[in-house]
Amino acid sequence: MKLTNKVALITGGTSGIGLETAKRFRDEGAHVIVTGINPARLEEAKKELGPEAMVISADLRKVAEVDRVFKTISARYDHIDVLFANAGAGTAAPLEAVTDEQIDDQFALNFKGIFFTVQKASPLLVKGSSVILTTSFLNRVGAPGLSILSASKAAVRSLALTLGAELAPRGIRVNAISPGPISTPFHGKLGLSDADLSAVAASIEAQVPLGRFGEANEIASAVVFLASDDSSFMTGSEVIVDGGISHF
Ligand SMILES: NC(=O)c1ccc[n+]([C@@H]2O[C@H](COP(=O)([O-])OP(=O)(O)OC[C@H]3O[C@@H](n4cnc5c(N)ncnc54)[C@H](OP(=O)(O)O)[C@@H]3O)[C@@H](O)[C@H]2O)c1
């Protein structure tokens, strides 16, 4: 097992990529902590991850909530070995329809949420800890209607470089995982009508050189690699798992 006795926090660990990764971390021997926000999905994650897992409800757009997550964790664990800062969401809107509120909301979760998660985790991180930040193929590809989501993900890619440099002297690695289009509930939350969602999905699928959406477990495999000592000489990297969509 690659993560025996490691303490691992996965934000956005109640759904999609985060939940699949939490299961893989658990199966690799880790003590798993997940956060989410939707009560039904929090309950479902408790059942799926089993009694040992910590499941914490927190809206990571609010710094006080991020703070509370780490106070809760500190009551049980005195350190964190693996931090997968993964919670994220997006709203689709063309240039002329984007609002001030949409920009604040997406940056509050996708950028500030990740930034303060790492900042508040920092006192618990130890030499050898691995931090993984979820960016997106959208940080490299121009997709109409996704300007704010894409920009927030480009900011996360940048953070992996800066925080990687800041934390390297402590022996802490920081890398980014960049998923392509993955079959998760994410797309259903973009605020599109069913008809628009089907059209967007078909159009994205046609652009993926491997001809399909990826599965959450294909991202989880790469995150296990980044979390474990198998990637011990990697920091500041972006691991792209996207069926080729950002390359060709
Ligand atoms: N799916 C893709 O095609 C794709 C592609 C590239 C990058 N990504 C990135 O991958 C990450 C995971 O997405 P996913 O596809 O697994 O989507 P998902 O199934 O919707 O999972 C998103 C997770 O983030 C949590 N979350 C949402 N709003 C939150 C908030 N305000 N505070 C705290 N947690 C919140 C969700 O909690 P609840 O379930 O409780 O709402 C859920 O656990 C995201 O950062 C996303 O941008 C996804």
Short mmCIF file of C-alpha atoms and ligand atoms in Angstrom, two decimals:
data_model
loop_
_atom_site.label_atom_id
_atom_site.label_comp_id
_atom_site.label_asym_id
_atom_site.label_seq_id
_atom_site.Cartn_x
_atom_site.Cartn_y
_atom_site.Cartn_z
CA MET A 1 0.00 0.00 0.00
CA LYS A 2 1.29 3.44 -0.93
CA LEU A 3 -0.24 5.62 1.82
CA THR A 4 -0.14 3.47 4.95
CA ASN A 5 -1.07 5.55 8.04
CA LYS A 6 -0.85 8.83 6.12
CA VAL A 7 -3.33 11.48 7.23
CA ALA A 8 -5.01 12.79 4.06
CA LEU A 9 -7.45 15.67 3.65
CA ILE A 10 -9.48 15.89 0.45
CA THR A 11 -11.59 19.03 0.00
CA GLY A 12 -14.58 18.48 -2.28
CA GLY A 13 -14.26 14.85 -1.26
CA THR A 14 -17.98 14.07 -1.20
CA SER A 15 -18.52 13.82 -4.96
CA GLY A 16 -16.84 13.06 -8.28
CA ILE A 17 -13.04 13.19 -8.44
CA GLY A 18 -12.61 13.95 -4.73
CA LEU A 19 -14.80 11.07 -3.53
CA GLU A 20 -13.16 8.59 -5.91
CA THR A 21 -9.73 9.75 -4.70
CA ALA A 22 -10.83 9.46 -1.05
CA LYS A 23 -11.78 5.83 -1.64
CA ARG A 24 -8.44 5.14 -3.32
CA PHE A 25 -6.52 6.87 -0.48
CA ARG A 26 -8.46 4.76 2.07
CA ASP A 27 -7.70 1.56 0.12
CA GLU A 28 -4.00 2.56 0.07
CA GLY A 29 -4.02 2.70 3.89
CA ALA A 30 -4.60 6.42 4.56
CA HIS A 31 -6.66 8.00 7.36
CA VAL A 32 -9.10 9.98 5.24
CA ILE A 33 -10.77 13.33 5.96
CA VAL A 34 -13.18 14.82 3.40
CA THR A 35 -15.10 18.07 3.16
CA GLY A 36 -18.24 18.90 1.21
CA ILE A 37 -21.23 21.16 1.44
CA ASN A 38 -24.39 19.36 0.26
CA PRO A 39 -25.97 17.50 3.24
CA ALA A 40 -27.18 14.49 1.20
CA ARG A 41 -23.78 14.00 -0.42
CA LEU A 42 -22.04 14.38 2.97
CA GLU A 43 -24.23 11.54 4.32
CA GLU A 44 -23.59 9.40 1.25
CA ALA A 45 -19.83 9.96 1.56
CA LYS A 46 -19.96 8.84 5.22
CA LYS A 47 -21.56 5.57 4.12
CA GLU A 48 -19.16 5.04 1.22
CA LEU A 49 -15.97 5.86 3.14
CA GLY A 50 -16.80 3.96 6.32
CA PRO A 51 -16.70 4.77 10.03
CA GLU A 52 -13.03 5.72 10.30
CA ALA A 53 -13.29 8.60 7.80
CA MET A 54 -13.86 12.16 9.05
CA VAL A 55 -16.53 13.95 7.01
CA ILE A 56 -16.72 17.72 7.56
CA SER A 57 -19.30 20.16 6.21
CA ALA A 58 -17.77 23.51 5.24
CA ASP A 59 -18.38 26.24 2.68
CA LEU A 60 -14.79 26.90 1.62
CA ARG A 61 -15.69 30.26 0.07
CA LYS A 62 -15.58 31.57 3.66
CA VAL A 63 -12.20 31.82 5.38
CA ALA A 64 -13.77 31.28 8.82
CA GLU A 65 -15.13 27.95 7.59
CA VAL A 66 -11.72 26.94 6.29
CA ASP A 67 -10.33 27.80 9.74
CA ARG A 68 -12.98 25.64 11.41
CA VAL A 69 -12.07 22.64 9.21
CA PHE A 70 -8.50 22.71 10.53
CA LYS A 71 -9.60 23.22 14.15
CA THR A 72 -11.79 20.11 13.76
CA ILE A 73 -8.95 18.12 12.22
CA SER A 74 -6.48 19.26 14.92
CA ALA A 75 -8.72 17.73 17.59
CA ARG A 76 -7.93 14.29 16.15
CA TYR A 77 -4.63 14.57 14.25
CA ASP A 78 -1.47 16.56 14.98
CA HIS A 79 -0.33 16.68 11.34
CA ILE A 80 -1.44 16.20 7.71
CA ASP A 81 0.65 14.16 5.25
CA VAL A 82 -1.47 14.67 2.14
CA LEU A 83 -3.58 17.69 1.25
CA PHE A 84 -5.70 17.38 -1.90
CA ALA A 85 -7.21 20.88 -2.33
CA ASN A 86 -9.81 19.94 -4.88
CA ALA A 87 -13.16 21.64 -4.15
CA GLY A 88 -14.28 23.66 -7.14
CA ALA A 89 -17.29 24.72 -9.15
CA GLY A 90 -18.11 26.86 -12.17
CA THR A 91 -20.84 28.87 -13.84
CA ALA A 92 -21.03 29.13 -17.61
CA ALA A 93 -21.79 32.56 -19.11
CA PRO A 94 -20.74 34.39 -22.28
CA LEU A 95 -18.71 37.63 -21.97
CA GLU A 96 -21.74 39.95 -22.07
CA ALA A 97 -23.64 37.99 -19.38
CA VAL A 98 -20.90 37.57 -16.76
CA THR A 99 -21.74 39.39 -13.52
CA ASP A 100 -19.63 40.83 -10.74
CA GLU A 101 -21.21 38.31 -8.37
CA GLN A 102 -20.30 35.33 -10.58
CA ILE A 103 -16.66 36.42 -10.66
CA ASP A 104 -16.54 36.87 -6.88
CA ASP A 105 -18.27 33.54 -6.27
CA GLN A 106 -16.06 31.44 -8.54
CA PHE A 107 -12.83 33.05 -7.37
CA ALA A 108 -14.00 32.73 -3.74
CA LEU A 109 -14.13 28.95 -4.07
CA ASN A 110 -11.72 28.03 -6.85
CA PHE A 111 -8.89 30.42 -5.92
CA LYS A 112 -9.37 31.85 -2.42
CA GLY A 113 -10.76 28.56 -1.14
CA ILE A 114 -7.67 26.70 -2.33
CA PHE A 115 -5.28 29.44 -1.19
CA PHE A 116 -6.65 29.59 2.36
CA THR A 117 -6.92 25.80 2.55
CA VAL A 118 -3.17 25.57 1.98
CA GLN A 119 -2.45 28.55 4.26
CA LYS A 120 -4.48 27.13 7.19
CA ALA A 121 -3.12 23.61 6.58
CA SER A 122 0.46 24.85 6.56
CA PRO A 123 1.09 24.57 10.35
CA LEU A 124 -0.01 20.91 10.19
CA LEU A 125 2.08 20.00 7.14
CA VAL A 126 5.34 18.18 7.89
CA LYS A 127 8.55 17.36 6.03
CA GLY A 128 7.55 14.90 3.28
CA SER A 129 3.95 16.14 3.04
CA SER A 130 2.41 16.32 -0.42
CA VAL A 131 0.00 19.06 -1.49
CA ILE A 132 -2.02 18.56 -4.68
CA LEU A 133 -4.13 21.38 -6.17
CA THR A 134 -6.88 20.72 -8.72
CA THR A 135 -6.62 22.96 -11.76
CA SER A 136 -8.20 22.07 -15.14
CA PHE A 137 -7.42 21.60 -18.83
CA LEU A 138 -9.26 24.94 -19.07
CA ASN A 139 -6.14 26.72 -17.79
CA ARG A 140 -4.65 26.01 -21.26
CA VAL A 141 -7.68 25.91 -23.57
CA GLY A 142 -10.03 28.73 -24.58
CA ALA A 143 -13.58 27.44 -24.19
CA PRO A 144 -16.40 29.91 -24.99
CA GLY A 145 -18.55 30.77 -21.96
CA LEU A 146 -16.03 29.58 -19.40
CA SER A 147 -13.85 32.68 -18.97
CA ILE A 148 -14.13 32.98 -15.18
CA LEU A 149 -13.82 29.27 -14.36
CA SER A 150 -10.81 29.02 -16.71
CA ALA A 151 -9.10 32.10 -15.25
CA SER A 152 -9.60 30.83 -11.70
CA LYS A 153 -8.02 27.52 -12.71
CA ALA A 154 -5.07 29.33 -14.34
CA ALA A 155 -4.58 31.08 -11.00
CA VAL A 156 -4.48 27.69 -9.27
CA ARG A 157 -1.85 26.43 -11.71
CA SER A 158 0.20 29.53 -10.83
CA LEU A 159 -0.25 28.83 -7.10
CA ALA A 160 1.31 25.38 -7.46
CA LEU A 161 4.47 27.12 -8.69
CA THR A 162 4.61 29.85 -6.05
CA LEU A 163 3.58 27.70 -3.10
CA GLY A 164 5.84 24.92 -4.35
CA ALA A 165 8.75 27.38 -4.16
CA GLU A 166 7.66 28.69 -0.74
CA LEU A 167 7.21 25.26 0.83
CA ALA A 168 10.18 23.45 -0.75
CA PRO A 169 12.60 24.57 2.03
CA ARG A 170 10.34 22.69 4.51
CA GLY A 171 10.49 19.51 2.37
CA ILE A 172 6.84 19.89 1.34
CA ARG A 173 5.92 19.24 -2.29
CA VAL A 174 3.15 21.11 -4.15
CA ASN A 175 1.87 19.88 -7.52
CA ALA A 176 -1.19 20.50 -9.67
CA ILE A 177 -3.48 17.90 -11.23
CA SER A 178 -5.11 19.05 -14.45
CA PRO A 179 -8.15 16.95 -15.39
CA GLY A 180 -9.70 17.03 -18.84
CA PRO A 181 -13.48 16.61 -19.19
CA ILE A 182 -14.42 14.00 -16.57
CA SER A 183 -17.81 12.33 -16.01
CA THR A 184 -18.86 13.76 -12.63
CA PRO A 185 -21.79 15.87 -11.38
CA PHE A 186 -19.64 18.98 -12.09
CA HIS A 187 -21.16 19.75 -15.50
CA GLY A 188 -24.72 19.53 -14.18
CA LYS A 189 -23.87 22.41 -11.82
CA LEU A 190 -22.70 24.83 -14.57
CA GLY A 191 -26.16 26.43 -14.75
CA LEU A 192 -26.93 25.23 -18.30
CA SER A 193 -30.31 23.94 -19.51
CA ASP A 194 -30.48 20.18 -20.23
CA ALA A 195 -30.44 20.88 -23.98
CA ASP A 196 -27.42 23.20 -23.74
CA LEU A 197 -25.64 20.75 -21.44
CA SER A 198 -26.10 17.88 -23.93
CA ALA A 199 -24.86 20.09 -26.79
CA VAL A 200 -21.80 21.24 -24.79
CA ALA A 201 -21.02 17.65 -23.72
CA ALA A 202 -21.20 16.41 -27.33
CA SER A 203 -19.01 19.28 -28.52
CA ILE A 204 -16.40 18.68 -25.79
CA GLU A 205 -16.36 14.94 -26.44
CA ALA A 206 -15.71 15.58 -30.13
CA GLN A 207 -12.66 17.67 -29.17
CA VAL A 208 -11.04 15.02 -26.97
CA PRO A 209 -8.47 13.13 -29.08
CA LEU A 210 -9.21 9.92 -27.14
CA GLY A 211 -12.89 10.41 -28.05
CA ARG A 212 -14.55 10.27 -24.64
CA PHE A 213 -14.96 11.87 -21.22
CA GLY A 214 -12.52 10.53 -18.63
CA GLU A 215 -13.57 8.75 -15.45
CA ALA A 216 -12.93 10.03 -11.92
CA ASN A 217 -10.80 6.97 -11.15
CA GLU A 218 -8.40 7.93 -13.98
CA ILE A 219 -7.74 11.21 -12.13
CA ALA A 220 -7.57 9.45 -8.75
CA SER A 221 -4.75 7.21 -10.06
CA ALA A 222 -2.63 10.27 -10.85
CA VAL A 223 -3.46 11.88 -7.49
CA VAL A 224 -2.36 8.72 -5.63
CA PHE A 225 0.93 8.98 -7.54
CA LEU A 226 1.37 12.64 -6.56
CA ALA A 227 0.39 11.90 -2.94
CA SER A 228 2.82 9.02 -2.53
CA ASP A 229 6.59 8.75 -2.43
CA ASP A 230 6.46 7.52 -6.06
CA SER A 231 6.60 11.23 -6.98
CA SER A 232 9.15 12.18 -4.30
CA PHE A 233 11.27 14.38 -6.63
CA MET A 234 8.31 16.26 -8.13
CA THR A 235 7.22 19.71 -7.06
CA GLY A 236 5.70 22.63 -8.97
CA SER A 237 4.58 20.22 -11.70
CA GLU A 238 1.26 20.05 -13.48
CA VAL A 239 0.15 16.51 -14.21
CA ILE A 240 -2.26 16.64 -17.14
CA VAL A 241 -4.78 13.79 -17.46
CA ASP A 242 -7.05 15.03 -20.22
CA GLY A 243 -7.32 12.56 -23.11
CA GLY A 244 -5.08 14.93 -25.07
CA ILE A 245 -7.56 17.83 -25.29
CA SER A 246 -5.03 20.48 -24.27
CA HIS A 247 -2.23 19.12 -26.48
CA PHE A 248 -3.43 18.61 -30.05
N1 LIG B 1 -15.36 17.18 -14.03
C1 LIG B 1 -14.57 17.82 -14.89
O1 LIG B 1 -14.74 17.73 -16.10
C2 LIG B 1 -13.43 18.65 -14.37
C3 LIG B 1 -12.46 19.06 -15.29
C4 LIG B 1 -11.38 19.83 -14.84
C5 LIG B 1 -11.28 20.17 -13.51
N2 LIG B 1 -12.25 19.74 -12.63
C6 LIG B 1 -12.09 20.14 -11.23
O2 LIG B 1 -12.10 18.99 -10.41
C7 LIG B 1 -12.54 19.37 -9.09
C8 LIG B 1 -13.57 18.37 -8.64
O3 LIG B 1 -14.69 18.47 -9.50
P1 LIG B 1 -15.65 17.24 -9.84
O4 LIG B 1 -15.65 17.08 -11.30
O5 LIG B 1 -15.33 16.08 -8.99
O6 LIG B 1 -17.06 17.90 -9.48
P2 LIG B 1 -18.13 17.59 -8.33
O7 LIG B 1 -18.52 16.17 -8.40
O8 LIG B 1 -19.17 18.64 -8.49
O9 LIG B 1 -17.32 17.83 -6.96
C9 LIG B 1 -17.03 19.12 -6.49
C10 LIG B 1 -16.77 19.06 -5.01
O10 LIG B 1 -16.56 20.41 -4.52
C11 LIG B 1 -17.46 20.65 -3.45
N3 LIG B 1 -17.91 22.05 -3.35
C12 LIG B 1 -18.67 22.75 -4.23
N4 LIG B 1 -18.91 23.99 -3.76
C13 LIG B 1 -18.28 24.07 -2.54
C14 LIG B 1 -18.16 25.07 -1.56
N5 LIG B 1 -18.71 26.30 -1.71
N6 LIG B 1 -17.45 24.81 -0.43
C15 LIG B 1 -16.91 23.58 -0.26
N7 LIG B 1 -16.97 22.59 -1.15
C16 LIG B 1 -17.66 22.83 -2.28
C17 LIG B 1 -18.66 19.77 -3.74
O11 LIG B 1 -19.40 19.56 -2.56
P3 LIG B 1 -20.96 19.17 -2.68
O12 LIG B 1 -21.03 17.91 -3.49
O13 LIG B 1 -21.33 19.01 -1.26
O14 LIG B 1 -21.60 20.33 -3.37
C18 LIG B 1 -17.96 18.50 -4.24
O15 LIG B 1 -17.52 17.72 -3.16
C19 LIG B 1 -13.05 20.80 -9.20
O16 LIG B 1 -12.07 21.69 -8.69
C20 LIG B 1 -13.23 21.00 -10.70
O17 LIG B 1 -13.07 22.34 -11.09
C21 LIG B 1 -13.31 18.99 -13.02
#
